[in-house]
Coordinates of C-alpha atoms in Angstrom, one line a residue:
M180 CA 0.2 -0.1 0.0
K181 CA 1.3 3.9 -1.0
I182 CA 1.3 5.7 2.4
V183 CA 0.8 9.2 1.4
P184 CA 2.8 11.3 3.6
A185 CA 1.3 13.2 6.6
F186 CA 2.1 17.0 5.3
L187 CA 0.4 15.7 2.0
L188 CA -2.7 14.3 4.0
F189 CA -3.9 17.4 5.1
I190 CA -3.2 19.4 2.1
L191 CA -5.1 17.5 0.3
S192 CA -7.5 17.2 2.8
F193 CA -8.3 21.1 3.4
A194 CA -8.0 21.9 -0.5
F195 CA -11.1 20.0 -1.2
S196 CA -12.9 20.6 2.5
V197 CA -15.7 23.0 3.7
P198 CA -16.1 24.1 7.4
A199 CA -17.3 20.8 10.1
Q200 CA -20.2 20.5 11.3
N201 CA -20.6 22.8 14.7
I202 CA -20.8 19.4 17.0
S203 CA -19.0 21.5 20.1
A204 CA -22.4 23.6 20.1
Q205 CA -24.5 20.6 19.2
T206 CA -27.9 19.5 21.6
T207 CA -27.0 15.4 21.9
S208 CA -30.3 13.4 22.1
T209 CA -29.0 10.1 22.1
Y210 CA -26.0 7.7 23.3
C211 CA -24.3 5.2 22.5
N212 CA -22.3 2.1 24.3
P213 CA -19.9 1.9 25.9
M214 CA -20.8 4.4 27.6
N215 CA -18.0 7.2 26.5
L216 CA -16.3 8.1 29.8
D217 CA -12.5 9.5 31.1
Y218 CA -12.1 5.9 32.6
G219 CA -9.0 6.3 34.7
F220 CA -6.3 3.5 34.2
T221 CA -5.8 0.3 36.6
P222 CA -4.0 1.9 39.6
I223 CA -2.5 -2.0 40.2
P224 CA 0.6 -2.5 39.0
N225 CA 0.6 -6.6 38.3
F226 CA -2.6 -6.1 36.7
S227 CA -1.3 -4.2 34.3
E228 CA 2.1 -6.2 33.0
Q229 CA 0.8 -6.8 29.3
G230 CA 0.6 -2.9 28.9
R231 CA -1.4 0.0 30.9
H232 CA -4.8 0.3 29.9
R233 CA -8.4 1.5 31.0
A234 CA -10.2 -0.5 33.7
T235 CA -13.2 0.2 35.6
A236 CA -16.9 -2.3 36.9
D237 CA -19.3 -2.8 38.5
P238 CA -21.5 0.3 39.0
V239 CA -24.3 1.6 40.7
I240 CA -26.0 5.1 39.5
S241 CA -28.2 7.0 42.1
Y242 CA -30.5 9.6 40.5
F243 CA -30.2 12.0 43.4
Q244 CA -32.2 15.8 43.6
G245 CA -32.4 16.2 40.2
K246 CA -28.9 14.7 38.6
Y247 CA -27.3 10.8 38.4
Y248 CA -24.6 9.5 40.3
L249 CA -22.5 7.2 38.9
F250 CA -19.6 5.5 40.7
S251 CA -17.7 2.4 39.5
T252 CA -14.3 0.4 41.2
N253 CA -10.9 1.9 41.2
Q254 CA -11.7 6.0 39.8
W255 CA -10.1 8.3 42.4
G256 CA -13.5 10.2 42.0
Y257 CA -17.0 10.0 40.5
W258 CA -18.8 11.3 37.2
W259 CA -22.2 13.1 38.2
S260 CA -24.8 14.0 35.0
K261 CA -27.7 16.4 34.5
D262 CA -29.2 13.8 31.6
M263 CA -26.8 11.0 31.6
L264 CA -25.4 12.5 27.8
K265 CA -23.2 14.2 29.7
W266 CA -20.8 12.9 32.0
N267 CA -18.8 15.6 34.6
F268 CA -15.7 14.1 36.9
V269 CA -15.4 14.2 40.3
S270 CA -11.8 13.8 41.5
R271 CA -12.0 11.9 44.9
R272 CA -10.0 9.7 47.0
F273 CA -12.3 7.8 49.6
L274 CA -10.1 5.2 51.6
Q275 CA -8.6 6.8 54.4
P276 CA -4.3 6.9 55.6
Y277 CA -4.0 3.9 57.3
H278 CA -5.6 1.9 54.1
K279 CA -2.9 0.0 52.0
V280 CA -4.9 -1.2 49.6
F281 CA -5.1 -0.9 45.9
D282 CA -8.5 -1.2 45.6
E283 CA -9.8 3.1 46.2
L284 CA -13.7 2.2 46.2
C285 CA -14.0 -1.2 44.7
A286 CA -17.8 -2.2 43.8
P287 CA -19.0 0.7 45.3
A288 CA -22.6 0.5 47.4
T289 CA -24.5 4.0 47.3
L290 CA -27.6 4.7 50.0
T291 CA -30.1 7.7 49.5
L292 CA -30.8 9.4 53.0
G293 CA -33.1 12.3 52.8
D294 CA -31.1 15.1 51.3
S295 CA -27.8 12.6 51.7
L296 CA -25.9 10.5 49.3
L297 CA -23.7 7.8 50.9
V298 CA -21.0 5.9 49.9
I299 CA -19.0 3.0 50.9
G300 CA -16.3 0.5 48.8
S301 CA -16.0 -2.7 48.9
T302 CA -14.1 -4.5 52.2
Y303 CA -13.5 -7.4 54.5
A304 CA -12.1 -4.9 56.9
K305 CA -14.4 -3.6 59.7
D306 CA -12.6 0.3 59.0
F307 CA -14.1 1.3 56.3
T308 CA -15.8 4.9 56.4
L309 CA -19.2 5.6 55.0
W310 CA -19.4 8.8 53.8
Y311 CA -22.3 11.4 53.0
S312 CA -22.2 14.4 50.8
Q313 CA -26.0 16.9 50.5
K314 CA -23.9 18.4 47.1
P315 CA -22.0 15.6 45.6
E316 CA -21.6 17.5 42.5
T317 CA -18.7 18.7 43.9
D318 CA -15.7 17.1 46.6
T319 CA -18.0 18.1 49.5
W320 CA -17.8 14.5 51.2
K321 CA -18.0 14.1 55.5
E322 CA -17.8 10.6 57.3
A323 CA -21.1 9.3 58.5
V324 CA -19.6 5.8 60.1
H325 CA -15.9 6.1 60.6
A326 CA -15.7 2.4 60.6
F327 CA -18.6 0.4 58.8
T328 CA -18.3 -2.9 61.0
A329 CA -20.2 -4.7 58.7
G330 CA -17.2 -6.0 56.4
A331 CA -18.9 -6.3 53.4
W332 CA -17.9 -7.4 49.3
D333 CA -19.7 -6.2 47.1
P334 CA -22.3 -3.9 49.0
A335 CA -26.0 -2.7 47.6
F336 CA -28.1 -0.7 50.6
F337 CA -31.5 -0.6 50.0
L338 CA -33.9 1.2 52.1
D339 CA -37.7 0.5 53.0
E340 CA -40.5 2.1 52.8
D341 CA -41.1 1.8 56.3
N342 CA -37.4 3.0 56.9
R343 CA -36.4 -0.1 58.1
L344 CA -32.4 -0.4 56.2
Y345 CA -30.5 -3.6 54.7
L346 CA -27.5 -4.5 53.6
Y347 CA -26.8 -7.4 50.9
H348 CA -23.5 -8.4 49.9
G349 CA -21.5 -11.6 48.5
S350 CA -18.5 -12.4 46.4
S351 CA -17.8 -16.0 46.0
N352 CA -17.6 -18.8 43.9
F353 CA -18.5 -20.9 47.1
Y354 CA -20.4 -18.8 50.0
P355 CA -23.8 -17.4 49.1
M356 CA -25.2 -14.1 49.3
Y357 CA -26.2 -12.3 52.7
G358 CA -28.4 -9.8 54.0
Q359 CA -28.4 -8.0 57.1
E360 CA -30.2 -5.3 58.7
L361 CA -28.9 -2.0 59.9
D362 CA -29.7 0.5 62.8
R363 CA -31.4 3.3 60.9
K364 CA -29.6 5.9 63.1
T365 CA -26.3 4.1 63.9
L366 CA -26.0 2.6 60.5
Q367 CA -24.0 -0.6 61.8
P368 CA -25.1 -4.4 61.5
I369 CA -27.8 -5.6 64.1
G370 CA -28.1 -9.2 64.6
E371 CA -26.4 -11.8 62.5
R372 CA -26.0 -11.7 58.5
K373 CA -28.6 -14.5 57.0
D374 CA -27.7 -16.9 53.6
L375 CA -30.4 -15.0 51.4
I376 CA -29.6 -17.3 47.8
K377 CA -27.0 -19.2 46.5
L378 CA -25.8 -20.4 42.6
N379 CA -27.5 -22.8 41.2
D380 CA -25.7 -24.2 37.7
E381 CA -26.5 -27.5 37.8
V382 CA -29.9 -26.1 36.8
H383 CA -29.6 -22.4 35.3
G384 CA -27.8 -22.9 32.0
W385 CA -26.0 -19.5 31.9
E386 CA -24.3 -19.6 35.5
R387 CA -22.2 -21.8 34.1
F388 CA -18.6 -20.8 34.3
G389 CA -16.7 -20.0 31.0
E390 CA -16.5 -17.9 28.2
Y391 CA -18.8 -20.7 26.1
Q392 CA -20.5 -21.4 30.1
D393 CA -18.8 -24.5 29.1
N394 CA -16.0 -24.6 31.5
T395 CA -16.2 -27.2 34.6
F396 CA -12.7 -26.7 36.2
L397 CA -14.0 -24.4 38.5
K398 CA -17.8 -23.0 40.4
P399 CA -19.3 -20.0 38.9
F400 CA -19.2 -16.7 40.9
M401 CA -22.0 -15.1 42.3
E402 CA -21.2 -11.1 43.4
G403 CA -22.9 -8.1 42.8
A404 CA -25.6 -7.6 44.3
W405 CA -28.6 -5.1 44.3
M406 CA -32.1 -4.3 45.7
N407 CA -35.0 -3.2 44.3
K408 CA -39.1 -2.8 45.7
Y409 CA -41.7 -2.5 43.0
K410 CA -45.3 -2.4 43.5
G411 CA -44.9 -4.0 46.7
K412 CA -42.3 -7.1 45.5
Y413 CA -38.3 -7.2 46.3
Y414 CA -36.1 -7.8 44.0
L415 CA -32.6 -9.1 44.7
Q416 CA -30.3 -9.1 42.1
Y417 CA -26.8 -10.7 41.0
G418 CA -24.3 -11.4 38.5
A419 CA -22.3 -14.3 37.2
P420 CA -20.3 -16.6 36.3
G421 CA -17.5 -14.2 35.8
T422 CA -16.6 -10.9 35.2
E423 CA -14.3 -11.5 32.4
F424 CA -16.6 -13.5 30.7
S425 CA -18.9 -12.8 27.2
A426 CA -22.1 -14.2 28.7
Y427 CA -21.2 -12.5 32.5
G428 CA -25.3 -10.9 32.7
D429 CA -27.2 -10.9 36.1
G430 CA -30.4 -12.8 37.3
V431 CA -32.7 -11.9 39.9
Y432 CA -35.0 -13.2 43.1
T433 CA -37.9 -12.6 44.1
S434 CA -40.1 -12.2 47.3
D435 CA -42.6 -10.2 49.4
H436 CA -40.5 -9.9 51.9
P437 CA -37.0 -7.4 52.3
M438 CA -34.9 -10.7 53.6
G439 CA -37.1 -13.6 51.4
P440 CA -37.3 -16.1 52.2
F441 CA -37.0 -15.8 47.4
T442 CA -37.7 -17.2 44.5
Y443 CA -36.0 -17.3 40.8
Q444 CA -37.9 -15.5 38.7
S445 CA -38.8 -17.2 35.8
H446 CA -36.8 -14.9 33.1
N447 CA -33.3 -14.9 34.0
P448 CA -30.5 -13.9 33.5
F449 CA -32.1 -10.5 32.9
S450 CA -29.7 -8.6 32.1
F451 CA -27.6 -9.9 29.4
K452 CA -25.4 -9.0 26.3
P453 CA -22.9 -11.9 24.7
G454 CA -22.3 -10.5 21.6
G455 CA -22.0 -7.4 19.7
F456 CA -19.5 -5.2 19.9
T457 CA -19.8 -4.3 23.9
R458 CA -20.3 -7.9 25.9
G459 CA -21.3 -8.4 29.0
A460 CA -24.1 -6.7 30.8
G461 CA -23.6 -8.2 34.8
H462 CA -23.0 -6.7 38.2
G463 CA -25.1 -3.5 37.5
A464 CA -27.5 -1.4 39.7
T465 CA -31.2 -0.9 38.5
F466 CA -32.2 2.7 39.3
E467 CA -35.9 4.7 38.7
G468 CA -35.0 7.7 36.8
E469 CA -36.5 10.8 35.3
F470 CA -39.9 10.6 34.4
G471 CA -40.2 7.3 35.7
N472 CA -37.6 5.3 33.4
W473 CA -35.6 2.4 35.1
W474 CA -32.4 1.5 33.7
H475 CA -30.0 -0.9 34.9
V476 CA -25.9 0.3 34.5
S477 CA -23.5 -3.0 33.7
T478 CA -20.0 -3.8 33.4
I479 CA -19.1 -4.6 30.0
T480 CA -15.8 -6.9 29.5
I481 CA -12.6 -6.7 27.1
A482 CA -10.1 -8.6 29.1
V483 CA -7.3 -8.9 27.5
K484 CA -4.7 -6.9 29.4
N485 CA -6.0 -8.5 32.0
S486 CA -9.4 -10.3 33.1
F487 CA -10.4 -6.9 35.0
E488 CA -9.8 -4.9 31.6
R489 CA -13.7 -3.4 31.3
R490 CA -15.8 -1.1 31.1
L491 CA -19.4 0.4 31.4
G492 CA -22.6 0.1 30.1
L493 CA -26.6 1.5 30.3
W494 CA -29.3 -0.2 29.5
P495 CA -33.4 0.9 29.4
T496 CA -35.1 -1.6 31.7
Y497 CA -38.6 -2.5 32.5
F498 CA -41.2 -4.4 34.2
D499 CA -43.9 -6.2 32.4
K500 CA -47.7 -7.0 33.1
D501 CA -46.9 -9.5 35.5
G502 CA -43.7 -8.0 37.5
I503 CA -40.7 -10.0 35.4
L504 CA -37.8 -7.4 34.9
Y505 CA -35.9 -7.3 32.2
T506 CA -33.1 -4.7 30.2
N507 CA -33.8 -5.0 26.5
T508 CA -29.9 -5.2 24.8
A509 CA -31.4 -6.0 21.3
Y510 CA -28.6 -3.4 19.4
G511 CA -27.5 -2.0 22.9
D512 CA -24.3 -0.7 21.0
Y513 CA -25.9 1.1 18.6
P514 CA -27.1 4.5 18.9
H515 CA -30.6 5.4 21.0
R516 CA -32.7 7.9 22.2
M517 CA -32.3 9.4 25.7
P518 CA -35.8 9.3 26.2
T519 CA -38.0 13.0 27.1
K520 CA -41.1 10.9 28.6
K521 CA -41.5 8.1 30.2
V522 CA -41.4 5.2 27.7
D523 CA -43.5 2.0 28.2
V524 CA -41.8 0.1 24.9
P525 CA -38.0 -0.5 24.1
S526 CA -38.5 0.4 20.9
E527 CA -39.2 3.8 21.2
L528 CA -35.4 4.4 21.9
F529 CA -34.1 2.5 19.3
T530 CA -33.3 4.9 16.6
G531 CA -32.9 2.9 13.6
W532 CA -30.1 3.7 13.1
M533 CA -27.1 0.9 11.5
L534 CA -23.6 0.1 11.4
L535 CA -22.8 1.5 8.4
N536 CA -18.5 -0.3 7.7
Y537 CA -19.0 -4.4 9.7
N538 CA -16.0 -5.4 8.0
K539 CA -16.0 -2.9 4.8
P540 CA -12.3 -1.6 3.4
V541 CA -10.7 0.2 5.3
R542 CA -6.5 2.0 4.0
V543 CA -4.8 2.9 7.0
S544 CA -1.5 5.3 7.1
S545 CA 0.4 2.7 9.0
S546 CA 0.1 -0.7 10.8
L547 CA 2.1 -1.8 13.9
P548 CA 2.6 -5.7 13.4
G549 CA 0.0 -7.8 14.8
Y550 CA -2.6 -5.0 14.9
S551 CA -4.0 -4.6 11.4
A552 CA -6.3 -2.5 10.4
N553 CA -9.3 -4.2 10.2
F554 CA -9.9 -5.4 13.6
A555 CA -11.1 -1.3 13.7
V556 CA -14.6 -2.6 12.0
D557 CA -14.7 -6.2 13.0
E558 CA -16.9 -5.9 15.8
Q559 CA -15.1 -7.4 18.9
M560 CA -14.2 -5.1 21.2
K561 CA -11.2 -7.5 22.1
T562 CA -9.4 -6.1 18.5
Y563 CA -8.2 -3.0 17.7
W564 CA -5.9 -1.8 15.1
S565 CA -2.7 0.1 16.3
A566 CA -0.4 3.0 14.2
A567 CA 3.3 2.3 14.4
S568 CA 2.9 6.1 16.1
N569 CA 1.1 8.2 18.1
K570 CA 2.1 11.1 15.7
K571 CA -0.4 13.9 14.0
G572 CA -1.2 12.7 11.2
E573 CA -1.8 8.6 11.4
F574 CA -5.1 7.7 9.9
I575 CA -8.1 5.2 9.2
E576 CA -10.1 5.4 6.3
T577 CA -12.8 3.3 6.6
D578 CA -14.8 2.4 3.0
L579 CA -18.6 2.0 3.5
G580 CA -19.0 0.5 0.7
E581 CA -21.3 3.0 -1.2
V582 CA -22.9 6.1 -1.0
S583 CA -24.8 6.1 3.1
T584 CA -26.4 8.8 5.3
L585 CA -24.4 9.3 8.3
K586 CA -26.3 9.7 11.0
A587 CA -23.1 9.8 14.1
L588 CA -19.9 8.5 14.5
Q589 CA -18.8 6.6 17.5
I590 CA -14.6 6.3 17.2
N591 CA -13.6 3.7 20.5
Y592 CA -9.8 4.0 20.9
A593 CA -7.6 1.5 22.3
D594 CA -4.3 0.5 25.0
Q595 CA -1.5 0.4 23.0
D596 CA 2.3 1.5 24.3
V597 CA 0.9 3.3 27.1
D598 CA 3.6 4.8 29.2
S599 CA 4.3 3.1 32.5
S600 CA 3.7 5.6 35.0
F601 CA 0.3 6.0 33.8
L602 CA -1.5 4.1 37.2
G603 CA -5.2 4.6 37.4
K604 CA -7.0 8.1 37.3
M605 CA -5.2 10.8 34.7
N606 CA -5.8 14.0 34.7
G607 CA -4.8 16.4 31.4
I608 CA -5.2 14.4 28.6
Y609 CA -7.5 14.1 25.8
H610 CA -7.8 13.2 22.2
Q611 CA -7.6 15.3 19.1
Y612 CA -8.7 14.0 15.6
Q613 CA -10.7 15.3 12.7
V614 CA -12.6 13.2 10.6
F615 CA -13.4 13.5 7.1
G616 CA -16.3 11.6 4.7
S617 CA -15.8 11.4 1.0
K618 CA -18.6 10.1 -1.8
D619 CA -15.5 9.3 -4.1
G620 CA -12.0 9.0 -2.3
K621 CA -11.1 12.3 -4.3
N622 CA -13.3 15.3 -3.0
W623 CA -13.4 15.6 0.8
Q624 CA -15.2 17.3 3.8
L625 CA -14.3 17.9 7.4
I626 CA -16.9 16.8 9.1
I627 CA -16.0 16.5 13.0
D628 CA -13.4 19.1 13.9
K629 CA -12.3 17.8 17.8
S630 CA -8.8 19.1 17.0
K631 CA -8.7 21.9 19.7
N632 CA -10.6 19.3 22.2
K633 CA -9.4 19.8 25.7
I634 CA -10.6 16.0 27.1
D635 CA -10.7 12.5 27.5
I636 CA -12.8 11.1 24.8
P637 CA -11.5 7.6 25.0
H638 CA -15.1 6.3 23.6
D639 CA -16.3 9.3 21.5
Y640 CA -19.4 9.1 20.4
V641 CA -20.3 11.7 17.9
E642 CA -24.2 11.9 16.6
L643 CA -24.2 14.8 14.2
P644 CA -26.5 17.2 13.2
H645 CA -27.3 17.4 10.5
S646 CA -26.9 13.6 8.4
V647 CA -23.8 13.9 5.8
E648 CA -24.2 11.5 2.1
V649 CA -20.6 10.0 2.4
R650 CA -19.4 6.4 1.2
Y651 CA -15.9 6.8 2.9
L652 CA -14.6 8.7 6.0
K653 CA -11.0 9.4 7.4
L654 CA -9.8 9.4 10.9
V655 CA -7.0 11.5 11.3
N656 CA -5.2 11.7 14.7
H657 CA -4.3 14.9 16.2
H658 CA -3.0 13.7 19.6
M659 CA -3.4 11.3 21.6
A660 CA -4.6 10.7 25.3
A661 CA -2.0 8.2 26.1
G662 CA 0.5 5.5 23.7
K663 CA 0.3 4.8 20.1
F664 CA -2.9 5.8 17.7
A665 CA -4.5 3.1 18.2
I666 CA -8.9 2.5 17.4
S667 CA -10.8 -0.8 18.2
G668 CA -13.7 0.3 16.9
I669 CA -14.4 3.2 14.3
R670 CA -18.4 2.9 14.1
A671 CA -20.3 4.6 11.6
F672 CA -24.1 4.4 12.4
G673 CA -27.3 5.9 9.7
F674 CA -28.9 4.6 6.7
G675 CA -27.7 2.8 3.7
H676 CA -29.8 3.3 0.5
G677 CA -30.1 -0.7 -0.4
A678 CA -32.5 -3.3 0.2
K679 CA -33.2 -4.3 4.0
P680 CA -32.4 -8.2 4.1
G681 CA -35.5 -11.1 4.1
V682 CA -37.5 -12.7 6.6
I683 CA -35.2 -15.8 7.8
K684 CA -37.6 -19.2 8.1
D685 CA -35.2 -21.7 8.4
L686 CA -34.2 -21.7 12.0
L687 CA -33.6 -24.9 13.8
V688 CA -33.1 -25.2 17.2
L689 CA -31.5 -28.2 18.5
R690 CA -32.3 -29.0 21.7
G691 CA -29.7 -30.7 24.4
E692 CA -30.8 -34.5 24.7
H693 CA -28.9 -35.2 28.3
D694 CA -28.5 -31.5 29.0
S695 CA -31.7 -29.7 28.2
R696 CA -29.6 -26.1 29.3
S697 CA -28.0 -26.0 25.7
A698 CA -29.3 -26.0 22.0
W699 CA -27.4 -25.2 19.3
L700 CA -29.4 -22.4 16.8
K701 CA -28.6 -23.1 13.1
W702 CA -30.4 -21.0 10.4
G703 CA -30.1 -20.3 6.2
H704 CA -27.7 -17.7 5.7
D705 CA -29.2 -14.2 3.9
P706 CA -26.7 -12.9 1.3
K707 CA -27.8 -9.1 1.8
A708 CA -27.2 -9.8 5.7
T709 CA -24.6 -7.9 7.4
G710 CA -25.4 -9.9 11.1
Y711 CA -29.3 -11.9 12.9
V712 CA -30.5 -11.1 16.0
I713 CA -32.1 -13.9 18.5
Y714 CA -34.3 -13.9 20.1
S715 CA -35.6 -16.3 23.2
G716 CA -37.5 -16.2 26.2
I717 CA -40.1 -18.1 28.4
A718 CA -43.1 -17.2 26.2
P719 CA -44.1 -16.2 23.0
D720 CA -44.7 -12.7 24.8
K721 CA -41.6 -12.5 26.6
M722 CA -39.1 -12.8 24.8
Y723 CA -36.7 -10.7 26.2
T724 CA -33.1 -12.5 25.5
S725 CA -31.0 -11.3 22.6
V726 CA -28.3 -12.6 21.6
Q727 CA -26.6 -10.4 18.7
V728 CA -24.2 -12.9 16.5
F729 CA -21.7 -11.4 13.1
G730 CA -20.1 -13.5 10.0
S731 CA -21.8 -16.7 10.7
N732 CA -25.5 -18.9 10.6
E733 CA -25.2 -20.5 13.8
Y734 CA -24.8 -19.9 17.2
Y735 CA -25.1 -22.1 20.4
F736 CA -27.2 -21.3 22.9
K737 CA -26.5 -22.0 26.4
S738 CA -28.2 -19.8 28.9
M739 CA -31.5 -21.9 29.5
D740 CA -32.7 -23.6 32.9
R741 CA -33.5 -26.9 32.6
G742 CA -36.5 -28.9 32.1
K743 CA -38.2 -25.7 31.4
T744 CA -39.5 -24.6 27.6
Y745 CA -38.1 -21.7 25.6
Y746 CA -39.5 -20.1 22.4
F747 CA -36.9 -18.6 19.9
Q748 CA -37.3 -16.3 16.7
I749 CA -34.7 -14.7 14.2
E750 CA -34.0 -11.5 12.1
A751 CA -31.4 -10.5 9.6
F752 CA -30.1 -6.7 9.4
N753 CA -27.8 -5.4 7.3
E754 CA -26.6 -1.4 6.8
N755 CA -30.3 -0.6 5.7
G756 CA -32.3 -1.6 8.2
I757 CA -34.1 -5.0 9.7
G758 CA -35.4 -7.3 8.2
T759 CA -38.3 -9.2 9.1
R760 CA -38.8 -11.2 12.1
G761 CA -39.5 -14.9 11.3
P762 CA -41.5 -17.7 12.8
I763 CA -41.3 -18.3 16.8
I764 CA -39.9 -21.6 17.3
E765 CA -40.8 -23.5 20.6
S766 CA -38.4 -25.7 22.2
K767 CA -39.7 -28.2 24.7
S768 CA -36.9 -30.0 27.0
S769 CA -37.5 -33.2 28.5
L770 CA -34.6 -33.0 30.8

């Protein structure tokens, strides 16, 4: 490939450009997972021996006094937002000077008490401080309890309507999840903790350990407690089977009492996203936000440089007419609208903007050996392209295949050869870039100009104020926040001008004869399809689980409960839209 010198590239680009759209002044109304936060780098040296990298997980969002507050593991601070579209970071260290641990606010828990927001991190010790603030958009935290004696890992607080306060916690592949009442005045434990729920992977297929839910050498982990109450029913939530896996999800048990006994919900996992660009939707928190809309924030896995390399995702959440809790993750890493009213139908939030450049041709300025260009368009967050340097002028150009209507662009940076000093939250770092568009690959228009940007945007999502007709997109580096110019996903969204795929009518579901937790799904390939979304559920009107599949016409589905009947349906999609769903297939089980 002939490489165009950087200086000539800029001369040619500007010669044919027009002024960029005013992105900085736009009013964004959509969002796209993973969440675009200025994630800190892992502060643990032996977790980053394969390269310094950003990492967080185990999030909780509290809607407090009309604002959203987001806490997650090892960020040396937290974020707040008015609308969950723009997040503001507040620098804060919550450990006391005598705490000699790396985990700063690991797997935090929050609690709203009157006019105060409380927060604490995980610990097995009995000397962590429970903090409170009445104005948490600034660093105004004070001690509520100097030493919280519960010693809870992956804690969750729940204040009931009768003002009785409870703590739920547990993180183990052996011990159960615990519950304990707390004194409302002293905020300390009352009496002994109680065993509440345990994993049952012999019955629940999704709880099995491993990337493909078939590793039997280790028992699965139950972690990430969370509790909500809805219409008098208590929903005790948990993450399983392991945070490093694509099938990491959240399950739920229900009860008529905050301390049980609890019954496994018939639809589980209620939060699940094993396919697509962002994978994993476990260890999260469910919360009610503005307009009475419910949400689930959760952990997304990468697990390349370390098993705990992770990001965060945000999913619309609902309770159906029978009180079944579920999240909508179908096309969950495509652009969605942020609601401006109460929304009861999940499809209302999906923009319908489709991915335009999956596995399309790519041209780059240079490549680091082992990090080839097409890794930037393969819809896998684990893989990425890296240029040979971080110099201004390094570029990646993606061909959409035909002139298409561009509505939004997501630029996902990867961490390659980051300086060894990058441990923990790094303030003052930023990305700068420009994006050019062209219909013919010769005449270029400046579409997005962030060459003056001064903030850290590792998963930058840009909704264009006005759509643009383009075939080629060229992302040009100006400044990297850290390491080489590396991209795990340049993702163009909008509409192609061709035909949608047809109906997939030949879905075959072969349920395991000796193990009904698993099934082999097979269907005929539609040559117009980019990929497929498989829906499944416990009833034809409760098909809440979805799996996005690229580059294949088969899938091994291992997330069912033994002995339970399931229903399946499939649809094909491409750059032009989504085809009609095929017929519903019933899959009964004899075991």
